Amino acid sequence: MMTNQHDHFKDIQDIKSMMEKSSKFLSLSGLSGISAGVIALIGAAVAFFLLDYGSIKYDENFYLLPPHQYEHIMISLFLLGLIVLVSALGSGFYFSWRKAKKQNLPIINRTTYLLLNSLLIPLITGGILCIIIFFRHDVNRLASITLIFYGLGLVSASKYTLSEIQYLGISEIILGLLAAIFINYGLIFWALGFGVLHIVYGIIAYIRHEK
Amino acid sequence: MKSIISKLNKAFESRVKLGIMSVLVVNDYVDFNTLKELIQTSDGNLASHLRILENGGLIKVTKQFVGRKPKTTYKATSLGKKLFKQHINALEELIKKK
């Protein structure tokens, strides 16, 4: 009887793990979030220096700066953004790849496609919108828009991965909306959303799933 | 106790069949290679378990061509989903009784 009991329990465990493994991308690592957050914070700090230690206000008058200064800052910020994006993605991918290897799971399988598919549609939409806004000189909305669309992407991807991602997404959306109201504090909201939130949720996910 | 045990479905007794059904109830459809990767068993073993489930009307098999390659996908029927859920409920009841 005892062995029977044990078998039933193991059956249920097997069923649960198989359901999760087959429908969710479980290799997302908390360390990916932490590293992306740290990189974003460094990026925000560099942006702060580029804006002359905050003496240049990132506000509705931003585009009224002398043209050469405006152009110089915009190109630097654009390059900085690109470097931050690529290195955050790279480090995120590295830690997830490491976790997948540890779990003995392939990093690219069906759930990877499901995850990326639902993440990328809002993300690319937001990216295109940012480029349009960038060329329309309405740059003070960028922090808000990047946060909101990133949050939407996370919420839509969350059904295919760790449950924490949904809460991270909702938090990003709320910050994005706040950034739209308090438009002069865009950089601070951006640092909170892409830096602090990533680190906080990364630590939570790491403690809950990898420790 | 006996009545609960009788609710356990013999069709899901093997580990491979349990695995196949677990995957199919949470996914719309899954192809052979994905199942093999998840369940980690041999082609022949997996295929024979799939055939038994298909013959029992618990799963539906679709064969189609993607380009020139044949691709077989598997889907749980509504009967299969219902019976599997009953099986899980029976298992949970048994554990609670412990």
XYZ file of C-alpha atoms in Angstrom, chain A:
211
model
C 0.000 0.000 0.000
C 2.798 2.360 0.928
C 4.496 2.011 -2.429
C 1.129 2.571 -4.092
C 0.621 5.841 -2.248
C 4.051 6.947 -3.246
C 3.360 6.144 -6.877
C 0.196 8.236 -6.937
C 2.033 11.179 -5.480
C 4.828 10.799 -7.996
C 2.261 10.512 -10.797
C 0.747 13.870 -9.864
C 4.193 15.457 -9.623
C 5.154 14.054 -13.009
C 1.927 15.327 -14.566
C 2.428 18.819 -13.170
C 6.047 19.070 -14.225
C 5.268 17.732 -17.698
C 2.436 20.250 -18.132
C 4.733 23.099 -17.116
C 7.719 21.923 -19.094
C 5.694 21.528 -22.279
C 3.829 24.825 -22.162
C 6.190 27.249 -20.466
C 9.671 28.551 -21.090
C 11.133 27.769 -17.685
C 14.763 28.542 -18.423
C 14.311 32.261 -17.875
C 16.758 32.992 -15.084
C 16.407 35.487 -12.255
C 20.042 36.357 -12.915
C 19.016 37.536 -16.393
C 16.729 40.101 -14.763
C 19.360 41.205 -12.270
C 22.063 41.661 -14.909
C 19.706 43.511 -17.283
C 18.692 45.774 -14.400
C 22.275 46.568 -13.452
C 23.134 47.387 -17.075
C 20.052 49.632 -17.343
C 21.066 51.509 -14.177
C 24.570 52.078 -15.534
C 23.003 53.273 -18.789
C 20.722 55.677 -16.931
C 23.701 57.040 -15.009
C 25.637 57.643 -18.250
C 22.548 59.355 -19.717
C 22.455 61.589 -16.658
C 26.055 62.672 -17.369
C 25.271 63.191 -21.046
C 22.519 65.570 -19.981
C 25.182 67.629 -18.170
C 24.494 66.232 -14.735
C 20.809 66.894 -15.054
C 21.270 70.572 -15.945
C 19.638 69.894 -19.299
C 16.011 69.116 -18.498
C 14.441 66.298 -20.384
C 11.156 68.146 -20.749
C 8.820 69.636 -23.338
C 11.397 72.337 -24.145
C 14.105 69.776 -24.778
C 14.012 70.160 -28.548
C 14.449 73.945 -28.194
C 18.120 73.432 -27.297
C 20.600 74.896 -29.793
C 20.558 72.534 -32.799
C 24.174 71.356 -32.544
C 23.775 70.569 -28.856
C 20.420 68.881 -29.428
C 21.832 66.728 -32.185
C 24.913 65.821 -30.208
C 22.864 64.735 -27.197
C 20.296 62.858 -29.261
C 22.929 60.863 -31.145
C 24.772 60.031 -27.900
C 21.536 58.998 -26.195
C 20.530 56.918 -29.191
C 23.870 55.076 -29.245
C 23.762 54.653 -25.484
C 20.261 53.169 -25.740
C 21.427 50.760 -28.404
C 24.434 49.621 -26.338
C 22.258 49.170 -23.242
C 19.654 47.189 -25.199
C 22.180 44.860 -26.829
C 24.191 44.200 -23.663
C 21.059 43.698 -21.526
C 19.658 41.227 -24.049
C 23.036 39.525 -24.337
C 23.489 39.072 -20.601
C 19.846 37.997 -20.231
C 20.313 35.393 -22.916
C 23.574 34.184 -21.384
C 22.090 33.485 -17.929
C 19.004 31.792 -19.395
C 21.200 29.666 -21.622
C 23.195 28.671 -18.545
C 20.031 27.762 -16.642
C 18.707 25.737 -19.597
C 21.962 23.814 -19.710
C 21.708 23.092 -15.987
C 18.089 21.939 -16.351
C 19.041 19.835 -19.334
C 16.442 21.602 -21.484
C 16.977 22.926 -25.007
C 17.111 26.736 -25.034
C 15.175 26.857 -28.284
C 12.035 24.760 -28.396
C 8.329 25.304 -28.991
C 7.872 27.368 -25.831
C 10.681 29.727 -26.922
C 8.686 30.528 -30.049
C 5.441 30.963 -28.106
C 7.194 33.284 -25.661
C 8.968 35.380 -28.299
C 5.871 35.552 -30.469
C 3.739 37.081 -27.742
C 6.549 39.290 -26.440
C 7.719 40.698 -29.762
C 4.432 41.966 -31.207
C 3.894 44.670 -28.542
C 7.643 45.265 -28.287
C 8.216 45.877 -32.003
C 5.069 48.043 -32.185
C 6.459 50.152 -29.341
C 9.882 50.267 -30.987
C 8.454 51.564 -34.267
C 6.380 54.128 -32.391
C 9.543 55.286 -30.593
C 11.373 55.761 -33.896
C 8.444 57.781 -35.287
C 8.345 59.943 -32.165
C 12.114 60.320 -32.206
C 11.987 61.878 -35.666
C 8.992 64.020 -34.732
C 11.090 65.562 -31.932
C 8.534 64.580 -29.330
C 11.278 62.834 -27.373
C 10.032 63.538 -23.878
C 7.441 60.800 -24.297
C 10.017 58.108 -25.021
C 10.519 56.965 -21.420
C 6.802 56.511 -20.935
C 6.273 54.700 -24.250
C 9.207 52.318 -23.868
C 7.999 51.378 -20.362
C 4.356 50.877 -21.383
C 5.033 48.765 -24.476
C 7.686 46.705 -22.704
C 5.177 46.082 -19.907
C 2.488 45.054 -22.392
C 4.948 42.652 -24.031
C 5.782 41.077 -20.679
C 2.140 40.671 -19.687
C 1.351 39.024 -23.005
C 4.412 36.731 -22.765
C 3.834 35.840 -19.124
C 1.466 32.973 -19.826
C 4.363 31.137 -21.439
C 6.893 31.603 -18.661
C 7.393 32.254 -14.941
C 4.371 33.822 -13.226
C 6.467 36.688 -11.814
C 6.744 38.125 -15.314
C 3.095 39.163 -15.283
C 3.575 41.291 -12.168
C 6.781 42.751 -13.574
C 4.841 43.713 -16.723
C 2.010 45.352 -14.783
C 4.532 47.296 -12.677
C 6.263 48.534 -15.865
C 2.933 49.699 -17.318
C 2.050 51.620 -14.132
C 5.483 53.293 -14.116
C 5.060 54.128 -17.800
C 1.723 55.812 -17.159
C 3.200 57.763 -14.254
C 6.104 58.793 -16.498
C 3.537 60.181 -18.961
C 2.087 62.375 -16.222
C 5.365 63.493 -14.618
C 7.072 64.055 -17.910
C 10.114 65.875 -16.514
C 11.159 62.828 -14.532
C 11.348 60.486 -17.519
C 14.901 59.359 -16.834
C 14.121 58.538 -13.205
C 11.045 56.469 -14.150
C 13.080 54.768 -16.844
C 15.814 53.876 -14.338
C 13.196 52.612 -11.887
C 11.407 50.513 -14.526
C 14.288 49.019 -16.454
C 16.814 49.059 -13.611
C 15.292 48.673 -10.164
C 12.247 46.579 -11.148
C 14.381 44.119 -13.122
C 16.710 43.690 -10.181
C 13.874 43.285 -7.645
C 11.905 40.766 -9.741
C 15.131 39.037 -10.756
C 15.995 38.460 -7.102
C 12.455 37.227 -6.325
C 12.498 34.817 -9.277
C 15.986 33.613 -8.374
C 15.045 32.881 -4.768
C 11.806 31.156 -5.732
C 13.021 29.013 -8.613
C 16.771 28.616 -8.538
C 17.935 28.561 -4.972
